[in-house]
Amino acid sequence: KVLAHYNGDGDAIGWQDFLQTLPALGQLAATATDGGKLAYTSAMVLKAQEDKTHAGAFIASLSNPWGDTKSAENSATGYKAVWPRDFYQVAMAMLAMGDRESPRIAFEYLEKIQASEKIAGYSGTPGWFLQKTHVDGEVEWVGVQLDQTGMPLMLGWRLWKEGVFSDAEITQWYHKMLKPAADFLVDGGQVKILWNDTLIKPPYTQQERWEEQKGYSPSTTAAIIAGLVSAADIATQAGDSESAARYLAAADKYSSELEAKTFTTNGSLTGDLGNGQYYLRINANEDPNDRSPLGTSNAQVIEDESQVIDGGFLELVRYGVRSATDKHVLETIPEYDNLNLPDLLRTKYEFTFPGVEGVFPGWRRYGIDGYGEEIKGGKGYVEANNSPDGRGRVWPFFTGERGHYELQLAKTNASLDLDTLRNTYVKGMELFANEGMMLPEQVWDGVGNNDAYNYPLGGGTNGATPLAWTHAEYIKLLRSYSDGKVWDRNASTEARYVK
């Protein structure tokens, strides 16, 4: 009886009923390489991340990472909280499956976590979205991450363009929530809440998408630019042509200065390691060629920012800020993919799976990442207690991010071979799922001591599982391959910057 109610048999309302409300899910399953098993599971996993009391509050994961060694005597939020960045991924994935209700309610929820005088203890410039909150909107973490202000603008624009919001509705949301967000991305301002008392001057961000470093970030800037172009379209619809022009002027300025602030021509990755020319993960100041130090994070001391490569530059292509064949993008890929980099700096790893033909790519967040199992003792991140021997592992959603880039590159070069892409990137993500069809935050990359857990190569570690972002990336990759175009690509941004 319980199972029947869970499934939705007879008069009961259950998961079968929910799946039937997703008109695009069938076509996504047909695009998969596993018959749709992970697609249908992901649909339910993503919906399960929504809080049952506060509608629209999509959390990052129903787990505590490395919870096997973390005491549960005291309550801890873990990943069971709202980050607008992870939230955006989930809302866009729900929309990709044809769900028009969940993304709408999610967007409306965002008003609860936008900085303003309504937030207890906040004073300063309104408009940005809080770093991390409880599902009821209670403040938890308060760093300013500017991509988390750009993404709500992108989401609102997309819901309007897909017809989820009418012209009148998006105009109301513009005045209520989106205009303050866009104004903050142009002007920045003083913010003060808990420990955070600082002046924000976009596109310089207090924290990038990994919540660890301040400076000029390609991935953050991509979201800022796409967010401002989206805001300009909405402002025009709302009759605010003056603001629309201001948003576009700021976006153009950020775009024109992007490489001057984030692309090094004097990087330390030279010789067998690269040619010294690539996008930095993040630049701590306005000079990308000075090899300046970054802040210490996860006990990792980074004395030279140009040693650190990551895939954030691919977001420039995903959102339409740069062409897939932009020379700066193409210059960065060899360093990002270099298998000859020492493990400390290397991001790309290749995986094989028993009984499966092929080699499948995966990437770490960035070089010199300490958020994972330690190398010497093999202990999990929590048990190792921020050890300098920590090592961040491969995150499966980067296989999806790269799969999106490769789709756009193939379209740009008129060389689309969708079967090869599916059997590399879609299948790769499917293989990273565990026996319960849960996609993990990180998988074992084969580097260092594995005695503590004996993870199989490519198997999930005890980081957050399931990670909503990973399941969302998989769904969006299926939608992109089904449509033959990148689902997250912002048409207005592309029209403005990709010639």
XYZ file of C-alpha atoms in Angstrom:
499
model
C 0.000 0.000 0.000
C 2.814 2.390 0.877
C 4.574 1.584 -2.413
C 1.372 2.115 -4.372
C 0.920 5.553 -2.835
C 4.584 6.371 -3.457
C 4.297 5.402 -7.117
C 0.870 6.967 -7.585
C -1.133 3.873 -8.439
C -4.902 4.210 -8.756
C -6.277 7.355 -7.149
C -3.058 8.068 -5.242
C -0.863 10.969 -6.348
C 2.776 9.874 -6.577
C 5.964 9.977 -8.613
C 4.391 8.453 -11.719
C 2.006 11.388 -11.813
C 4.857 13.861 -11.483
C 6.828 12.232 -14.300
C 3.775 12.468 -16.546
C 3.784 16.265 -16.093
C 7.195 16.505 -17.825
C 6.450 16.553 -21.570
C 10.109 16.698 -22.662
C 11.328 13.839 -20.490
C 10.634 11.185 -23.111
C 12.747 12.907 -25.739
C 15.549 13.388 -23.202
C 15.459 9.696 -22.329
C 15.740 8.898 -26.033
C 18.886 11.033 -26.199
C 20.497 9.145 -23.326
C 22.691 6.091 -23.846
C 21.256 4.064 -20.938
C 17.643 3.874 -22.094
C 16.644 6.832 -19.940
C 17.247 5.311 -16.495
C 19.369 8.201 -15.239
C 17.117 10.790 -16.883
C 14.004 9.566 -15.068
C 15.922 9.181 -11.813
C 17.373 12.689 -12.172
C 13.908 14.151 -12.672
C 12.803 12.726 -9.330
C 16.072 13.556 -7.567
C 15.831 17.188 -8.627
C 12.209 17.553 -7.559
C 13.075 15.915 -4.227
C 15.544 18.737 -3.542
C 12.638 21.187 -3.159
C 11.675 21.919 0.429
C 8.199 20.688 1.291
C 7.302 23.643 3.484
C 8.828 26.544 1.534
C 7.771 26.064 -2.074
C 10.508 26.728 -4.597
C 13.380 26.371 -2.112
C 15.676 24.038 -4.059
C 18.698 22.959 -2.043
C 22.141 21.840 -3.193
C 22.073 18.271 -1.867
C 20.147 16.049 0.523
C 23.409 15.090 2.189
C 26.282 16.110 4.404
C 29.528 15.586 2.483
C 31.796 13.078 4.234
C 29.006 12.581 6.745
C 30.411 9.154 7.552
C 33.003 10.839 9.772
C 31.087 13.937 10.854
C 29.308 13.823 14.209
C 25.545 14.241 13.979
C 25.180 15.213 17.638
C 24.859 18.848 16.627
C 22.654 19.923 13.755
C 24.507 21.044 10.632
C 23.035 22.355 7.419
C 25.644 20.748 5.183
C 24.479 21.146 1.604
C 20.822 21.207 2.667
C 20.551 24.916 1.964
C 19.827 27.306 -0.885
C 22.648 28.666 -3.045
C 21.265 30.785 -5.941
C 23.911 29.306 -8.268
C 22.998 25.644 -7.657
C 19.374 26.790 -7.556
C 19.681 28.251 -11.076
C 21.030 24.952 -12.416
C 18.089 23.039 -10.973
C 15.452 25.511 -12.154
C 16.860 25.464 -15.695
C 16.928 21.655 -15.648
C 13.291 21.510 -14.531
C 12.407 23.862 -17.378
C 14.392 21.654 -19.780
C 12.128 18.731 -18.872
C 9.042 20.784 -19.673
C 8.143 21.598 -16.064
C 6.695 25.093 -16.135
C 5.456 25.211 -12.549
C 8.560 24.346 -10.496
C 10.876 26.941 -12.130
C 8.243 29.630 -11.804
C 7.702 28.987 -8.108
C 11.465 28.744 -7.631
C 12.005 32.128 -9.247
C 9.346 33.694 -7.040
C 11.098 32.222 -3.986
C 14.275 34.182 -4.820
C 12.695 37.408 -3.557
C 12.990 35.932 -0.045
C 16.817 35.777 -0.216
C 17.628 39.064 -1.959
C 19.605 41.575 0.093
C 17.466 44.489 1.233
C 16.247 46.110 4.415
C 13.902 43.102 4.782
C 16.863 40.850 5.615
C 17.481 40.874 9.372
C 20.776 42.536 10.198
C 21.489 43.839 6.694
C 22.400 47.403 5.838
C 23.843 48.788 2.647
C 23.160 48.583 -1.062
C 20.260 46.266 -1.978
C 19.916 43.909 -4.934
C 22.468 41.096 -4.601
C 21.429 37.598 -3.561
C 22.678 36.026 -0.349
C 25.431 33.427 -0.624
C 23.671 30.639 1.279
C 20.471 30.503 3.322
C 18.255 28.054 5.135
C 15.126 27.079 3.197
C 13.055 29.572 5.189
C 15.374 32.381 4.106
C 17.334 32.602 7.365
C 20.804 33.944 6.669
C 23.716 31.517 6.994
C 26.663 32.548 4.776
C 27.034 36.124 3.581
C 29.821 36.377 0.977
C 28.982 38.352 -2.171
C 29.227 36.099 -5.229
C 28.271 38.133 -8.266
C 27.400 35.149 -10.455
C 24.630 34.468 -7.928
C 23.200 37.883 -8.785
C 23.568 37.447 -12.545
C 21.859 34.050 -12.638
C 18.459 35.150 -11.232
C 18.372 37.746 -14.017
C 19.149 35.045 -16.580
C 16.481 32.771 -15.117
C 13.802 35.470 -15.134
C 14.644 36.343 -18.751
C 14.407 32.721 -19.818
C 11.084 32.133 -18.072
C 9.735 35.192 -19.853
C 11.064 34.080 -23.231
C 9.588 30.589 -22.719
C 6.193 32.119 -21.970
C 6.108 31.085 -18.316
C 5.850 34.783 -17.428
C 3.713 37.169 -19.431
C 4.987 40.603 -20.434
C 2.987 42.120 -17.595
C 4.339 39.630 -15.056
C 7.991 40.066 -15.995
C 7.484 43.829 -15.817
C 6.212 43.457 -12.263
C 9.193 41.276 -11.349
C 11.528 43.787 -12.947
C 10.424 46.535 -10.592
C 10.152 44.224 -7.588
C 13.366 42.194 -7.838
C 15.302 42.306 -11.098
C 16.061 46.019 -11.390
C 17.819 46.168 -7.985
C 19.867 43.115 -8.982
C 20.919 44.644 -12.299
C 21.683 47.985 -10.650
C 23.983 46.187 -8.215
C 25.864 44.519 -11.083
C 26.453 47.959 -12.593
C 27.159 50.056 -9.531
C 28.003 47.650 -6.734
C 28.031 49.324 -3.342
C 28.651 48.945 0.346
C 27.327 45.810 2.005
C 27.208 45.039 5.712
C 25.908 41.866 7.286
C 27.461 39.714 10.022
C 31.235 39.565 9.341
C 30.935 41.095 5.892
C 31.509 44.834 5.730
C 32.932 45.684 2.329
C 32.601 47.732 -0.838
C 31.757 45.716 -3.961
C 32.861 47.054 -7.350
C 31.726 44.751 -10.195
C 32.933 42.787 -12.015
C 35.432 42.245 -9.169
C 33.747 39.651 -6.987
C 34.282 38.976 -3.314
C 33.932 35.247 -4.052
C 33.822 33.267 -7.304
C 31.760 30.160 -7.957
C 33.871 28.015 -5.616
C 33.330 30.493 -2.761
C 37.035 30.760 -2.009
C 38.750 33.606 -3.862
C 38.205 37.255 -4.656
C 39.117 38.966 -7.899
C 38.244 38.899 -11.589
C 36.802 35.542 -12.611
C 35.914 34.440 -16.182
C 32.966 32.325 -14.995
C 31.608 35.041 -12.710
C 32.012 37.698 -15.396
C 30.180 35.484 -17.906
C 27.139 35.370 -15.618
C 27.348 39.111 -14.918
C 27.390 39.991 -18.614
C 24.596 37.582 -19.549
C 22.601 38.788 -16.565
C 22.920 42.433 -17.585
C 21.969 41.763 -21.206
C 18.952 39.829 -19.921
C 18.079 42.724 -17.626
C 18.298 45.168 -20.531
C 15.733 43.173 -22.507
C 13.406 43.102 -19.511
C 13.946 46.804 -18.789
C 13.009 47.611 -22.384
C 9.824 45.583 -22.002
C 9.114 47.468 -18.771
C 9.526 50.813 -20.538
C 12.731 51.698 -18.700
C 14.904 52.452 -21.731
C 17.335 54.546 -19.697
C 18.215 51.611 -17.445
C 18.347 49.250 -20.416
C 21.003 51.422 -22.027
C 22.920 51.583 -18.760
C 22.912 47.807 -18.349
C 24.138 47.239 -21.889
C 26.873 49.840 -21.487
C 28.123 48.092 -18.352
C 27.961 44.667 -20.019
C 29.910 46.004 -23.001
C 32.540 47.481 -20.713
C 32.959 44.244 -18.763
C 33.201 42.308 -22.019
C 35.754 44.649 -23.561
C 37.967 44.454 -20.459
C 37.555 40.733 -19.852
C 40.773 39.436 -21.388
C 42.825 42.349 -20.077
C 41.846 41.285 -16.557
C 41.600 37.488 -16.755
C 43.801 36.223 -19.629
C 47.503 35.888 -18.933
C 50.167 36.130 -21.617
C 52.879 35.515 -19.014
C 51.646 32.387 -17.285
C 54.031 30.022 -15.530
C 52.657 26.997 -17.420
C 55.207 26.875 -20.232
C 57.238 24.275 -22.105
C 55.581 20.864 -21.687
C 52.976 22.477 -19.454
C 51.674 25.077 -21.910
C 52.540 28.239 -23.797
C 51.918 30.725 -20.982
C 48.731 32.089 -22.568
C 45.384 31.133 -21.045
C 42.478 32.292 -18.923
C 43.240 32.289 -15.216
C 40.892 30.641 -12.771
C 40.797 34.046 -11.075
C 42.977 37.154 -11.082
C 43.467 38.775 -7.695
C 44.037 42.245 -9.190
C 43.862 44.019 -12.548
C 47.122 42.561 -13.864
C 46.813 38.938 -15.073
C 50.541 38.817 -15.840
C 52.029 39.536 -12.418
C 51.759 35.962 -11.080
C 50.414 37.314 -7.807
C 49.403 35.014 -4.926
C 45.841 33.944 -4.212
C 44.278 33.512 -0.794
C 44.896 30.287 1.099
C 41.910 27.949 0.878
C 41.444 24.382 2.131
C 44.991 24.654 3.526
C 46.400 25.098 0.012
C 48.907 27.936 -0.379
C 48.783 29.366 -3.910
C 51.755 31.641 -4.453
C 51.262 32.064 -8.195
C 47.759 32.549 -9.623
C 48.974 31.559 -13.090
C 49.579 27.998 -11.912
C 45.856 27.500 -11.449
C 43.759 26.421 -14.446
C 40.044 25.697 -14.307
C 37.112 25.295 -16.672
C 35.387 28.545 -15.760
C 36.263 30.090 -19.124
C 33.885 27.635 -20.820
C 30.973 29.498 -19.199
C 31.785 32.396 -21.519
C 30.832 30.158 -24.430
C 27.867 28.530 -22.706
C 26.104 31.846 -22.058
C 26.967 33.448 -25.409
C 29.618 35.919 -24.245
C 32.312 34.407 -26.478
C 32.389 32.196 -29.554
C 33.473 28.589 -29.190
C 36.291 29.460 -31.597
C 37.385 32.625 -29.798
C 41.175 32.639 -29.848
C 41.456 33.068 -26.080
C 39.190 30.080 -25.478
C 41.135 27.933 -27.917
C 44.427 29.048 -26.333
C 43.265 27.880 -22.896
C 42.005 24.404 -23.749
C 45.487 22.814 -24.185
C 46.494 23.779 -20.631
C 43.095 22.768 -19.249
C 43.385 19.354 -20.935
C 47.110 18.789 -20.427
C 47.632 15.263 -19.063
C 51.324 16.003 -18.520
C 50.750 18.543 -15.774
C 51.860 17.355 -12.329
C 48.920 16.045 -10.308
C 48.943 19.133 -8.089
C 48.161 21.348 -11.092
C 46.410 18.919 -13.420
C 42.667 19.129 -13.995
C 41.835 16.521 -16.672
C 41.764 12.783 -15.991
C 40.579 9.887 -18.124
C 38.485 6.953 -16.944
C 37.704 3.461 -18.097
C 35.003 1.226 -16.658
C 34.938 -2.586 -16.535
C 33.073 -4.054 -19.472
C 32.522 -0.668 -21.134
C 34.248 0.287 -24.352
C 35.838 3.712 -24.504
C 37.732 6.272 -22.450
C 35.750 8.991 -20.705
C 37.024 12.423 -19.610
C 36.634 14.115 -16.252
C 37.988 17.302 -14.709
C 38.800 18.642 -11.263
C 37.527 22.048 -10.176
C 40.967 23.577 -10.618
C 44.620 22.909 -9.951
C 45.820 23.089 -6.331
C 42.366 22.151 -5.015
C 42.350 20.791 -1.464
C 38.628 19.990 -1.066
C 38.701 16.180 -1.016
C 40.413 13.082 0.351
C 43.947 13.598 1.544
C 46.720 12.076 -0.548
C 48.879 10.459 2.139
C 46.396 8.900 4.557
C 43.341 8.705 2.315
C 41.065 10.233 4.950
C 37.942 12.098 3.881
C 37.903 15.888 3.928
C 36.052 16.231 7.230
C 38.122 13.634 9.090
C 41.372 15.058 7.686
C 40.298 18.430 9.130
C 41.482 20.759 6.383
C 44.797 18.971 5.864
C 47.426 20.503 3.548
C 47.524 17.028 1.947
C 43.896 17.354 0.844
C 43.078 16.923 -2.825
C 39.914 17.900 -4.649
C 38.863 15.115 -7.017
C 37.117 15.011 -10.376
C 33.600 16.490 -10.419
C 31.282 14.732 -12.945
C 29.362 17.829 -13.924
C 32.475 19.166 -15.652
C 32.033 16.348 -18.164
C 28.646 17.914 -18.870
C 30.087 21.428 -19.062
C 32.647 20.249 -21.591
C 29.969 18.372 -23.501
C 28.066 21.629 -23.884
C 31.166 23.400 -25.149
C 31.926 20.641 -27.646
C 28.361 20.877 -28.997
C 28.738 24.619 -29.550
C 32.175 24.138 -31.093
C 30.851 21.520 -33.500
C 27.953 23.781 -34.500
C 30.325 26.704 -35.034
C 32.612 24.570 -37.200
C 29.673 22.874 -38.989
C 31.107 19.506 -37.947
C 28.395 18.131 -35.690
C 28.761 14.419 -34.884
C 26.112 14.016 -32.224
C 26.594 10.279 -31.737
C 30.255 10.724 -30.843
C 29.394 13.541 -28.430
C 26.632 11.485 -26.792
C 28.851 8.450 -26.416
C 31.566 10.554 -24.792
C 29.884 13.128 -22.575
C 26.369 11.818 -21.945
C 27.617 8.267 -21.454
C 30.495 9.496 -19.317
C 28.100 11.195 -16.900
C 25.919 8.075 -16.805
C 28.927 5.945 -15.899
C 29.775 8.255 -12.998
C 26.405 7.470 -11.356
C 26.400 4.949 -8.514
C 24.302 1.770 -8.214
C 21.370 3.783 -6.927
C 21.595 6.120 -9.955
C 22.819 8.972 -7.773
C 25.347 11.353 -9.324
C 28.050 12.374 -6.852
C 29.845 15.625 -6.297
C 33.263 13.993 -6.788
C 34.665 10.717 -8.101
C 37.943 8.975 -7.321
C 40.705 9.955 -9.755
C 43.330 7.410 -8.738
C 45.767 9.856 -7.136
C 47.124 9.150 -3.641
C 46.350 6.701 -0.859
C 43.041 4.842 -1.274
C 43.339 2.443 1.680
C 40.683 4.138 3.787
C 37.837 3.659 1.310
C 39.089 1.607 -1.652
C 37.067 3.663 -4.084
C 36.963 2.257 -7.626
C 38.350 4.516 -10.334
C 35.539 6.816 -11.401
C 33.410 5.809 -8.414
C 31.823 8.421 -6.195
C 33.687 9.533 -3.101
C 31.936 10.500 0.124
C 31.435 14.073 -1.001
C 27.852 15.285 -1.431
C 25.698 12.608 -3.093
C 23.399 13.180 -4.840
C 24.566 16.635 -5.937
C 21.644 18.492 -7.491
C 23.970 20.506 -9.739
C 25.329 17.281 -11.294
C 21.882 15.847 -11.983
C 20.810 19.221 -13.393
C 23.838 19.367 -15.680
C 23.041 15.893 -16.985
C 19.429 16.832 -17.768
C 20.511 20.047 -19.469
C 23.102 18.152 -21.527
C 20.389 15.773 -22.736
C 18.181 18.721 -23.655
C 21.024 20.463 -25.474
C 21.858 17.349 -27.491
C 18.178 16.674 -28.179
C 17.673 20.240 -29.457
C 21.048 20.464 -31.201
C 21.785 23.733 -29.363
C 23.056 24.695 -25.916
C 20.110 24.993 -23.528
C 21.690 27.675 -21.312
C 22.871 29.840 -24.198
C 21.446 33.333 -23.944
C 20.264 34.401 -27.393
C 20.458 38.138 -26.682
C 23.966 37.829 -25.274
C 25.103 35.730 -28.222
C 23.645 38.216 -30.712
C 25.542 41.044 -29.048
C 28.990 39.489 -28.576
C 29.406 36.556 -30.961
C 29.953 37.735 -34.506
